[in-house]
mmCIF file of C-alpha atoms in Angstrom:
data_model
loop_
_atom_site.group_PDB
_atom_site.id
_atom_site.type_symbol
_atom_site.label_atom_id
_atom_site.label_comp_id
_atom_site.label_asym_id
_atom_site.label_seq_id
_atom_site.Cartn_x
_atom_site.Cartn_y
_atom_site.Cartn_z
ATOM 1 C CA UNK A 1 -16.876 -45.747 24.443
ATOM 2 C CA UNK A 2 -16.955 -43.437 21.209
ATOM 3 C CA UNK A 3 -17.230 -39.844 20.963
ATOM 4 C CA UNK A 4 -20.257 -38.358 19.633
ATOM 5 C CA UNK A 5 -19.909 -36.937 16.331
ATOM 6 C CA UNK A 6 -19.884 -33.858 17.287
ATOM 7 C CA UNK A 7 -17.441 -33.950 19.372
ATOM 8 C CA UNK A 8 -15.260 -35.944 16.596
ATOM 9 C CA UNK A 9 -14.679 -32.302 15.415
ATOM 10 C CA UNK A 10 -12.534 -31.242 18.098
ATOM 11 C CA UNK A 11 -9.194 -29.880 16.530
ATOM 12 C CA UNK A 12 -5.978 -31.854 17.149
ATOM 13 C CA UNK A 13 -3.067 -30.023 17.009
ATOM 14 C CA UNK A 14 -1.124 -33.568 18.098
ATOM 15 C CA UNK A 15 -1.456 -37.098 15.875
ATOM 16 C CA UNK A 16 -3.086 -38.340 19.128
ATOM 17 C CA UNK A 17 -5.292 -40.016 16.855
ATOM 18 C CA UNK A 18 -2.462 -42.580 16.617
ATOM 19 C CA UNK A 19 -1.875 -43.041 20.038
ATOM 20 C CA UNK A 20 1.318 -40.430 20.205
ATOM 21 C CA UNK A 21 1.598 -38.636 23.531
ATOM 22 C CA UNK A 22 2.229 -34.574 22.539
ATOM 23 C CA UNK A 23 6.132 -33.588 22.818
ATOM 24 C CA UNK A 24 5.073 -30.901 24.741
ATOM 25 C CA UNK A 25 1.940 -28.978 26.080
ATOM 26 C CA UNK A 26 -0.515 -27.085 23.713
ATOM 27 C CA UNK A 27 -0.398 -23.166 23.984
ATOM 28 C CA UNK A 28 -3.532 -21.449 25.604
ATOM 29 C CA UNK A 29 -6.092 -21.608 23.293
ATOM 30 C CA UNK A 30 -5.320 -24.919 21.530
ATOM 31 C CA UNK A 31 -6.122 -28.487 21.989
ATOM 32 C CA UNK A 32 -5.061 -32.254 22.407
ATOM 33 C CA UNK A 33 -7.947 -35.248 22.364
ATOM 34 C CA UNK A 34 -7.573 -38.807 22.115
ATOM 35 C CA UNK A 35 -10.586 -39.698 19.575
ATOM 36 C CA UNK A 36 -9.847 -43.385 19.687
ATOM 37 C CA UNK A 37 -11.712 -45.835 20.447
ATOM 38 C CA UNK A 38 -9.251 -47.596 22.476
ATOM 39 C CA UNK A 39 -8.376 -44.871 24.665
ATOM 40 C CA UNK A 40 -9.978 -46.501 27.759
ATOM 41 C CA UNK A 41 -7.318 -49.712 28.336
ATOM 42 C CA UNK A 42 -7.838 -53.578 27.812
ATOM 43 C CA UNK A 43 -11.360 -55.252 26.174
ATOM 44 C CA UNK A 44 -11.744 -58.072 23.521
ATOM 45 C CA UNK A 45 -11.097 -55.653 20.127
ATOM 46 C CA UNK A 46 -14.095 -57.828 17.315
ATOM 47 C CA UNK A 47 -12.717 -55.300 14.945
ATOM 48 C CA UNK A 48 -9.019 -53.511 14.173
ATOM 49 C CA UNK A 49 -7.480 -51.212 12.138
ATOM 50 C CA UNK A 50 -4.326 -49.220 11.991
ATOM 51 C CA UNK A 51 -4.270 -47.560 15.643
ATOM 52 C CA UNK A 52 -7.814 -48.552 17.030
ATOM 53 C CA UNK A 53 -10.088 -51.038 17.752
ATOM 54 C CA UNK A 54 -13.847 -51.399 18.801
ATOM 55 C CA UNK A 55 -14.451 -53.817 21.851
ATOM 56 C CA UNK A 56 -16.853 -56.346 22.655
ATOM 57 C CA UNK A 57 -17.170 -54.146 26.108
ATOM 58 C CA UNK A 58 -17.766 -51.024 23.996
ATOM 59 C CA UNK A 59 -20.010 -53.418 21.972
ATOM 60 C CA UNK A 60 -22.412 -54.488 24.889
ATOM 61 C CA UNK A 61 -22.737 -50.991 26.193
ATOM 62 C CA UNK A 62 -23.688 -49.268 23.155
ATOM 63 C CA UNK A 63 -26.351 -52.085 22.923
ATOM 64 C CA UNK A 64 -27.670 -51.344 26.069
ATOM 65 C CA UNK A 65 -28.808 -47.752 25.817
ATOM 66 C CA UNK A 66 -30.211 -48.869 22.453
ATOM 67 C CA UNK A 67 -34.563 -49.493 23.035
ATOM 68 C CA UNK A 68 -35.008 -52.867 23.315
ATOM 69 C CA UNK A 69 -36.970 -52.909 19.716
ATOM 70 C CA UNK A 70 -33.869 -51.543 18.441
ATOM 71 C CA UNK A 71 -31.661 -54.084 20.238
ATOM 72 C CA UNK A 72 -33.757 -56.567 18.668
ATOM 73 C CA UNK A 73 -32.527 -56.472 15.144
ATOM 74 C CA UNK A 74 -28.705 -57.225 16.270
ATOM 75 C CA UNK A 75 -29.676 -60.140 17.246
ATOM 76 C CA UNK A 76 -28.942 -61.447 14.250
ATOM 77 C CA UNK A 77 -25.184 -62.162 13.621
ATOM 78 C CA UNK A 78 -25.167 -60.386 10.150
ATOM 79 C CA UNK A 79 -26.982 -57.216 11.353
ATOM 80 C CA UNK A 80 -24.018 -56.828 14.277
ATOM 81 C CA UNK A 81 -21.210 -57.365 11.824
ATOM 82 C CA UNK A 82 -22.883 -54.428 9.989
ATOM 83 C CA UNK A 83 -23.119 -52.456 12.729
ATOM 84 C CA UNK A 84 -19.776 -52.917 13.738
ATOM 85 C CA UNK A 85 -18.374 -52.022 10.052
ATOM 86 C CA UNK A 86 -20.289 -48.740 10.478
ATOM 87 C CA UNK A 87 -18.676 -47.655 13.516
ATOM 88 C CA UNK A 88 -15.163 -48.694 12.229
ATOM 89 C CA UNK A 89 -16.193 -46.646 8.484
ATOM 90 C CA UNK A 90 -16.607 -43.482 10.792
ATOM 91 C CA UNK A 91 -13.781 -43.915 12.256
ATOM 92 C CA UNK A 92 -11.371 -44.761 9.207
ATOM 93 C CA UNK A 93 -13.110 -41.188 7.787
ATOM 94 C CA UNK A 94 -12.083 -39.421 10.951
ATOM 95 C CA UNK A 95 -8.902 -40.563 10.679
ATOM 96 C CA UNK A 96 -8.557 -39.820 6.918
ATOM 97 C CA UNK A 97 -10.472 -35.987 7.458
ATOM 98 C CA UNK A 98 -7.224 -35.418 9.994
ATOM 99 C CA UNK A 99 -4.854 -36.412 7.273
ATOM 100 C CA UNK A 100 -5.724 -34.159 4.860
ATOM 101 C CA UNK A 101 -5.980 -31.252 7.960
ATOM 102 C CA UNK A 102 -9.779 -30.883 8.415
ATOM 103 C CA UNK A 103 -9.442 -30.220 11.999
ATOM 104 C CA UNK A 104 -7.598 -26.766 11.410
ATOM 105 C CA UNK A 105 -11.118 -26.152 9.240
ATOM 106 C CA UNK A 106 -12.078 -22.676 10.347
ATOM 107 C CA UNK A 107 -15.882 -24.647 10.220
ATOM 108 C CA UNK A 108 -14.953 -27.286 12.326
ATOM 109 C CA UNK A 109 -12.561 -25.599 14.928
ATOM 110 C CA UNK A 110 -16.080 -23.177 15.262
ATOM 111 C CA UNK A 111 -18.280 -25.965 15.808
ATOM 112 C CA UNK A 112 -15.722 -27.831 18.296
ATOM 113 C CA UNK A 113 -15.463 -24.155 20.336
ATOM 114 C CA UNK A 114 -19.410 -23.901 20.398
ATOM 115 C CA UNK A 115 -19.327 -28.081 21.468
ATOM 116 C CA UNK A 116 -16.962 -27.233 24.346
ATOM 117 C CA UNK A 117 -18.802 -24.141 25.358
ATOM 118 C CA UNK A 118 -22.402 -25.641 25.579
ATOM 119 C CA UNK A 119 -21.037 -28.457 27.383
ATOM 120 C CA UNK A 120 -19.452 -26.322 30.009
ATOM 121 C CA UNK A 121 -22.423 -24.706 30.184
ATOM 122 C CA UNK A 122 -24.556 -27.400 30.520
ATOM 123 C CA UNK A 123 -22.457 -29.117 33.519
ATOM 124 C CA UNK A 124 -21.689 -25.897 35.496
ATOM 125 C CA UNK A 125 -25.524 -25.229 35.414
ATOM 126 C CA UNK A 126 -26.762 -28.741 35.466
ATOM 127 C CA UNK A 127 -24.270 -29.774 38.037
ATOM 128 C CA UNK A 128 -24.516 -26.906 40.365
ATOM 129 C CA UNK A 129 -25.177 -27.805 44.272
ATOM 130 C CA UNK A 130 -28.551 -25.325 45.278
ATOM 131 C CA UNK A 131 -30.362 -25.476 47.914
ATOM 132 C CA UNK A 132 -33.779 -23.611 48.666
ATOM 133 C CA UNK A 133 -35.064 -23.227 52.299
ATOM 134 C CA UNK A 134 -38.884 -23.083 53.520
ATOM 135 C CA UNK A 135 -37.245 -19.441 54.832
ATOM 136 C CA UNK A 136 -36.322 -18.392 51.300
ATOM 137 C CA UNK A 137 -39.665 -20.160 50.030
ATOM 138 C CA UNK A 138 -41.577 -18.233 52.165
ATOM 139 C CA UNK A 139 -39.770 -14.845 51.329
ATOM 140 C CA UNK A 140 -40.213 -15.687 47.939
ATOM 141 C CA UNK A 141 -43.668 -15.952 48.293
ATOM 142 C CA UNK A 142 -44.344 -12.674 50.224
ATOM 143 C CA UNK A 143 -42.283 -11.210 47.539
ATOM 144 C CA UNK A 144 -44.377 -12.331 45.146
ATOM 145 C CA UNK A 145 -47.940 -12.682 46.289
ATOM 146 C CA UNK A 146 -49.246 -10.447 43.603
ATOM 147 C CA UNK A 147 -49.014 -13.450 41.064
ATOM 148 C CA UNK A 148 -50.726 -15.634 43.493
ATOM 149 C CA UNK A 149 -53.271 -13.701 45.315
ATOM 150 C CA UNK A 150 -55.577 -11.080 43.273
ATOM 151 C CA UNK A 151 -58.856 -9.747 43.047
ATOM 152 C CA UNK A 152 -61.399 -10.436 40.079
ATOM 153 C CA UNK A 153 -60.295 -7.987 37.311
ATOM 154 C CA UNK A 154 -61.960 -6.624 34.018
ATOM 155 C CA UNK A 155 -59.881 -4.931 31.181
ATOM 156 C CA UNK A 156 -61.925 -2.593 29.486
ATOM 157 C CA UNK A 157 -62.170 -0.220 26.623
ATOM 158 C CA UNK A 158 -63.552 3.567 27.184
ATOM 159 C CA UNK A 159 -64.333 6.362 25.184
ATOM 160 C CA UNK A 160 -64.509 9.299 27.664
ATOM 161 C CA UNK A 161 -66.146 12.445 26.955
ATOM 162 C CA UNK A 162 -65.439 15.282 29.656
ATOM 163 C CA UNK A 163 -68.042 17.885 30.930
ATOM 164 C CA UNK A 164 -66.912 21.213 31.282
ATOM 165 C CA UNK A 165 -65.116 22.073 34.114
ATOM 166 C CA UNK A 166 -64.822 23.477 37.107
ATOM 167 C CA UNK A 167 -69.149 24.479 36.409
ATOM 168 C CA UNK A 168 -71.352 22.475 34.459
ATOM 169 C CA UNK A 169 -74.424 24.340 33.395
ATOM 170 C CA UNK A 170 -77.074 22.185 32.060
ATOM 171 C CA UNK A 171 -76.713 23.134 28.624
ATOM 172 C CA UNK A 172 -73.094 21.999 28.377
ATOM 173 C CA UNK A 173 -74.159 18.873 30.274
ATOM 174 C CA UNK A 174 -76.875 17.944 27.649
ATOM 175 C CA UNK A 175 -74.720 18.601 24.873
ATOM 176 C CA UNK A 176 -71.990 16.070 26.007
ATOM 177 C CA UNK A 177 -74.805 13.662 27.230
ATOM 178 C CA UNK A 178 -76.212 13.844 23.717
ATOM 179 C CA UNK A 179 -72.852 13.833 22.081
ATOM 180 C CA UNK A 180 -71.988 10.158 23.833
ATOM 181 C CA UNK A 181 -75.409 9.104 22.706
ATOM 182 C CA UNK A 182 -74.341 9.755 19.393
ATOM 183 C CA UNK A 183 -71.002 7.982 19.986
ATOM 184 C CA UNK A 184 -72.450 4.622 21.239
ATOM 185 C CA UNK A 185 -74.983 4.800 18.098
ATOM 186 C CA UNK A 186 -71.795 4.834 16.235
ATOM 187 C CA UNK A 187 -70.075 1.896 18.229
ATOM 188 C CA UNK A 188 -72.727 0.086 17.422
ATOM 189 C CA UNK A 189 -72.559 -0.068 14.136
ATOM 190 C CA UNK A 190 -69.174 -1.864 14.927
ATOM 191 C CA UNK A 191 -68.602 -6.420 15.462
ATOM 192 C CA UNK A 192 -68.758 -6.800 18.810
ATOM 193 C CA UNK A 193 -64.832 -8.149 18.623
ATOM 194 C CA UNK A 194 -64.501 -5.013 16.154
ATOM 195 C CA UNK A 195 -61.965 -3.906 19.059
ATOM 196 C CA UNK A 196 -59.666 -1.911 16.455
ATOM 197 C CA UNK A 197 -62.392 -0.062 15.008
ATOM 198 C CA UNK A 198 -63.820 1.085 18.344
ATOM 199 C CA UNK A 199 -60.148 1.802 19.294
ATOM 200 C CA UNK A 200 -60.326 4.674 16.294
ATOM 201 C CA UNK A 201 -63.348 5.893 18.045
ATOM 202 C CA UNK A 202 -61.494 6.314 21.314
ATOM 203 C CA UNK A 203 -58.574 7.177 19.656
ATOM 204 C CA UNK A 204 -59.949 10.566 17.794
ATOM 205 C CA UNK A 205 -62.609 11.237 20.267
ATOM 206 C CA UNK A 206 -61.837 10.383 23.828
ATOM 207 C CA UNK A 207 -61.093 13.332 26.264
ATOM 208 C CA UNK A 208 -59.329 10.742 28.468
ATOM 209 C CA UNK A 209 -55.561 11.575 28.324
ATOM 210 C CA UNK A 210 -54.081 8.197 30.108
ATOM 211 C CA UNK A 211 -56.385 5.859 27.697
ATOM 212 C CA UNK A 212 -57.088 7.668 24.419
ATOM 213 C CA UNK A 213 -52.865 7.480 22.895
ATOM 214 C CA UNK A 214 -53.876 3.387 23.924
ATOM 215 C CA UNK A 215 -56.907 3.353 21.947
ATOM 216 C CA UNK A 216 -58.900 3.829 24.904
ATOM 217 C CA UNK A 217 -57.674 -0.031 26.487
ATOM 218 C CA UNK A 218 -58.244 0.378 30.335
ATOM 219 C CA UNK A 219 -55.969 -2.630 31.136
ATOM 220 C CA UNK A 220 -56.622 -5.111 33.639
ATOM 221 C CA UNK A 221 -57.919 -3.348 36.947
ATOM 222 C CA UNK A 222 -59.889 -4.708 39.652
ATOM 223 C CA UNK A 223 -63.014 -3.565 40.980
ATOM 224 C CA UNK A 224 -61.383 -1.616 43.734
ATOM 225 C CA UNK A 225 -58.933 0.527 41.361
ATOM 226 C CA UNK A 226 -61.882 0.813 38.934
ATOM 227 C CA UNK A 227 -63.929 2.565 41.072
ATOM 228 C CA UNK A 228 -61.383 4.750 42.430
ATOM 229 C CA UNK A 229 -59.729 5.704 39.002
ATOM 230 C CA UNK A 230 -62.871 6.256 37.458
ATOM 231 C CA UNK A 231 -65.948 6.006 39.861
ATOM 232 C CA UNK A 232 -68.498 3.576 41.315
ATOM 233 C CA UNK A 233 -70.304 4.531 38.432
ATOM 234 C CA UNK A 234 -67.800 2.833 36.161
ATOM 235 C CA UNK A 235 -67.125 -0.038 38.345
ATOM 236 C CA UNK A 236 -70.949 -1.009 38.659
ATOM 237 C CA UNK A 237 -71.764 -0.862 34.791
ATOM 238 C CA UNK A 238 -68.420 -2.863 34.222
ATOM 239 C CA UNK A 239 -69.891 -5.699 36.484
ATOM 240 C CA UNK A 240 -73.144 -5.542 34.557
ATOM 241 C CA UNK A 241 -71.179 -6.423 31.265
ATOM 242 C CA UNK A 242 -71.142 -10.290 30.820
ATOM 243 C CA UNK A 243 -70.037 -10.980 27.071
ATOM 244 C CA UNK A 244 -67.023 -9.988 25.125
ATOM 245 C CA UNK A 245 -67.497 -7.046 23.181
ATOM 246 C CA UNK A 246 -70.389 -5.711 24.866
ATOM 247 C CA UNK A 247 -71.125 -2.537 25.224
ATOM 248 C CA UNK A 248 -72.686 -0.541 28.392
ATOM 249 C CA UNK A 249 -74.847 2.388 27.854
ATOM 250 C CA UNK A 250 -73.720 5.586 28.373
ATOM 251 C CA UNK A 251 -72.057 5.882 32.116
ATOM 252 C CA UNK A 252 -72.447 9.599 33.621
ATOM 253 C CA UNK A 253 -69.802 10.237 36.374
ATOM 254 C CA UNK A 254 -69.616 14.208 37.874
ATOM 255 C CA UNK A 255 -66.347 14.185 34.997
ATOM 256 C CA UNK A 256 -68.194 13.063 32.520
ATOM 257 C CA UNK A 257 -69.363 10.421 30.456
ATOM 258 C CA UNK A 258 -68.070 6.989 29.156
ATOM 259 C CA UNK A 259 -69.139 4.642 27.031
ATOM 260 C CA UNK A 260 -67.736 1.091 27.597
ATOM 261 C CA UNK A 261 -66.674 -2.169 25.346
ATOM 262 C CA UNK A 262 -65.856 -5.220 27.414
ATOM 263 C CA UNK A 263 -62.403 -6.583 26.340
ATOM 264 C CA UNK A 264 -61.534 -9.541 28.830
ATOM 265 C CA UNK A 265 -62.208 -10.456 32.409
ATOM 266 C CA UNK A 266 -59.328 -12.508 34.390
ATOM 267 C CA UNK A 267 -60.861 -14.758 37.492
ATOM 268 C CA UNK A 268 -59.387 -14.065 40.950
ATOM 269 C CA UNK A 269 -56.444 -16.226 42.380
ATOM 270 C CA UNK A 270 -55.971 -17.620 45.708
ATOM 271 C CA UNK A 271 -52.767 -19.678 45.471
ATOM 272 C CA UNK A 272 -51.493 -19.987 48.913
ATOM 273 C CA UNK A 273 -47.403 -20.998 49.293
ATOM 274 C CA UNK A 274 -48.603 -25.004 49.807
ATOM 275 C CA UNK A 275 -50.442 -24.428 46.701
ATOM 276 C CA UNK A 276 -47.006 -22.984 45.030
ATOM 277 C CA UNK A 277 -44.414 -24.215 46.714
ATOM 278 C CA UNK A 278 -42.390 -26.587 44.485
ATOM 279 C CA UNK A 279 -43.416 -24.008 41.303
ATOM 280 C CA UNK A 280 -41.233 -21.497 43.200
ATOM 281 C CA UNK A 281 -38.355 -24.589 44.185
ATOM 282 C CA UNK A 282 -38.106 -24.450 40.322
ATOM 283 C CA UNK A 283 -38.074 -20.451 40.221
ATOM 284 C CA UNK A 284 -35.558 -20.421 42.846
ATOM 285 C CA UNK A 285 -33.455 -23.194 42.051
ATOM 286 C CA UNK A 286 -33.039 -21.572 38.278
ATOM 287 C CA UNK A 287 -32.148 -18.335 39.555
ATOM 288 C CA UNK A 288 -29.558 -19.648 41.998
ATOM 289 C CA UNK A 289 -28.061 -21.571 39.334
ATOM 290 C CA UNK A 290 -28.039 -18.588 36.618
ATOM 291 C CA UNK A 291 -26.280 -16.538 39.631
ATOM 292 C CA UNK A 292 -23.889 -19.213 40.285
ATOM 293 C CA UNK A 293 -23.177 -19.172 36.348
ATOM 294 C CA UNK A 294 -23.026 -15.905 36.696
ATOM 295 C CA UNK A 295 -20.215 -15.512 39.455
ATOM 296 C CA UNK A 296 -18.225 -18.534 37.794
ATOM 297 C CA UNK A 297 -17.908 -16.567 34.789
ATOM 298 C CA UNK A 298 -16.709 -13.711 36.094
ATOM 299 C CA UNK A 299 -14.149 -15.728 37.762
ATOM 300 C CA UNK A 300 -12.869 -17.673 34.773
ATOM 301 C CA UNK A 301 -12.358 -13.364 33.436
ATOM 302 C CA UNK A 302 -10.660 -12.483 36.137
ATOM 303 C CA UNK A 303 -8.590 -15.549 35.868
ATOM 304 C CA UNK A 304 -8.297 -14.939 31.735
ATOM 305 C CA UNK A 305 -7.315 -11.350 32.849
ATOM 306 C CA UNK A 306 -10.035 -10.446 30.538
ATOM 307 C CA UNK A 307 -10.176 -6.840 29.238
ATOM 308 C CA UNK A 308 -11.376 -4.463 26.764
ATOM 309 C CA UNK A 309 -9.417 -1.670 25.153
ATOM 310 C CA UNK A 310 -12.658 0.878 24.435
ATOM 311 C CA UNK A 311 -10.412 3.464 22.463
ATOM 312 C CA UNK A 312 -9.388 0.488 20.007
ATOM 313 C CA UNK A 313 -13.043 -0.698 20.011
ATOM 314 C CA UNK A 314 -14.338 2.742 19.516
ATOM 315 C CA UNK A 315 -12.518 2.721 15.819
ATOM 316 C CA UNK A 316 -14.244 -0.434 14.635
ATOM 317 C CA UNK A 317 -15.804 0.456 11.901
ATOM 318 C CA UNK A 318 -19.664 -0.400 11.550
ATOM 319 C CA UNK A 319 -20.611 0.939 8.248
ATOM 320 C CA UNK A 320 -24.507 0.056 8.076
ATOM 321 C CA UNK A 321 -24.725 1.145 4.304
ATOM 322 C CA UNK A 322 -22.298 -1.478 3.458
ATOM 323 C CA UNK A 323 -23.446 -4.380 1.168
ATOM 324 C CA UNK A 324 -23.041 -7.906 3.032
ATOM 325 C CA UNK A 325 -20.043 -9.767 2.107
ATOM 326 C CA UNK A 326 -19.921 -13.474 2.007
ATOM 327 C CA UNK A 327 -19.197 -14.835 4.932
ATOM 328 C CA UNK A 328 -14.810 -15.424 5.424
ATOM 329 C CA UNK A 329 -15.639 -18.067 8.154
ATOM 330 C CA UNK A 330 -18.278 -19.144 10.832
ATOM 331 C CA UNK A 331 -19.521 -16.506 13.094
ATOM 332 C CA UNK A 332 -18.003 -16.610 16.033
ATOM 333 C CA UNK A 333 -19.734 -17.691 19.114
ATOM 334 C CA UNK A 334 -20.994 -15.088 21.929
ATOM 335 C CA UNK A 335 -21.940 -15.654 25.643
ATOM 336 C CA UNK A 336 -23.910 -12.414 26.966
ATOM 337 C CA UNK A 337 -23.654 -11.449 30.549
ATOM 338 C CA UNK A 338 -25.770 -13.364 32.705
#
């Protein structure tokens, strides 16, 4: 069975190539690989050259996890002779690519470490044994039950105009009363999904101190934490607004005033753990694996006796006026902490 060609890359620092065991083991850091064909023993070779061979076993394999439309055209003896002299071309350019040295390439010794990397990877996560529990299901879900269970919500955007405080005479009152009047005239000269232009409204006039630096957006809350936050008042005009971009009329509260542009509403949920139960398997089997990754790769640093001399890092120069040079060789890769 052949190597994929990416994996063709990997640098040799032996002629195993050729079927010559290595004197002695590779330092840390450096590699030995068969890349023949004939590394697995014994098969019918139905083509040969200097140090390899493809087999008919190889052959009958590779067919197999072809489609069966795609097996079709090898049907045909001529078509399979081609094929064959394809694989064996490859191979004759491996071979000739490690003559002249390509595997010490700084290009291909990068793309064999990144191969070997996201194959690791790939099998440590892939192959690691988890196990979730209806116990840690159900914690999950009481951990959780926010994103499952919630009340009807509206998002909103206010401009807020404040009456004057701690007394309101009723003067003051009918000047802010009159004022908001004036504001929703102005609104209303505005789309309905003109949401950035009422936002400058809220923005410059808005007395609301949590809302106006957010162009007076309200955020998601439900009826409950509407009413509370701002007043029944608030809540029961925000119910009576049914389109997108609507505005209410002026809403009086004993604070003030606010005038009102319906952004978005978001239905209520009722997901019970049945209902979400192999959603958070998945959730749960991820983050056991990423923690298992996790703990493996601190091992393999222990292990490494990986460390970092911060003084001798701290002196790295990082000079962020300097022009970008061409690139010496491949970046090297990175794995971030999990």
């Amino acid at each position: 069975m052949s190597l994929s060609p990416r994996l063709l890359t990997l640098a040799l620092l032996a002629p195993a190539a050729c079927g010559k065991a290595p004197a002695e083991l590779p330092a840390a850091g450096q590699a030995v690989m068969d890349l023949r064909h004939t590394r697995r023993a014994g098969g019918r070779a139905v083509a040969r050259w200097s140090g390899d061979a493809v087999t008919a076993e190889e052959l009958t394999e590779r067919f197999l996890e072809m489609s069966p439309a795609l097996r079709e055209r090898y049907v045909e003896p001529r078509a399979r002779r081609e094929y064959v002299e394809s694989l064996a071309r490859f191979d004759l350019l491996v071979r000739d690519a490690l003559a002249q040295g390509l595997q010490d390439d700084p290009e291909v010794v990068e793309a064999t470490r990144r191969a070997l990397v996201g194959r690791l990877m790939r099998s440590r996560l892939e192959e690691a044994s988890v196990t979730v529990t209806d116990a840690e299901l159900a914690e999950a879900y009481a951990a959780r039950k926010d994103d499952f269970v919630r009340p009807e919500a509206v998002r909103l955007s206010h401009v807020f105009l404040a009456y004057p405080q701690p007394s309101i005479d009723a003067t003051a009152k009918h000047t802010v009363d009159m004022a908001a009047n004036t504001l929703l005239a102005q609104a209303k000269t505005l789309p309905m999904d003109d949401f950035e232009g009422f936002g400058r409204l809220a923005r410059e006039r808005s007395q609301e101190p949590r809302t106006a630096p957010l162009d007076g957006d309200m955020r998601f809350l439900s009826d409950e934490v509407l009413a509370r936050e701002y007043g029944p008042e608030v809540a029961q005009a925000a119910r009576a607004l049914k389109t997108e971009g609507e505005l209410s009329n002026p809403v009086t509260t004993s604070k003030g005033v606010h005038v009102l542009k319906l952004r978005a509403r978001q239905p209520a949920l009722n997901l019970s753990l049945d209902d979400v139960r192999e959603e958070l398997r998945v959730r749960l089997e991820g983050e056991k694996r990423t923690r298992a990754w996790g703990e493996y790769l601190a091992r393999v640093e222990k292990q490494l006796s990986l460390s970092v001399d911060t003084d001798a890092l701290a002196g790295v120069p990082v000079d962020v006026q300097a022009p970008m040079r061409k690139p010496s060789s491949p970046l090297p890769g990175t794995v971030p902490a999990p």
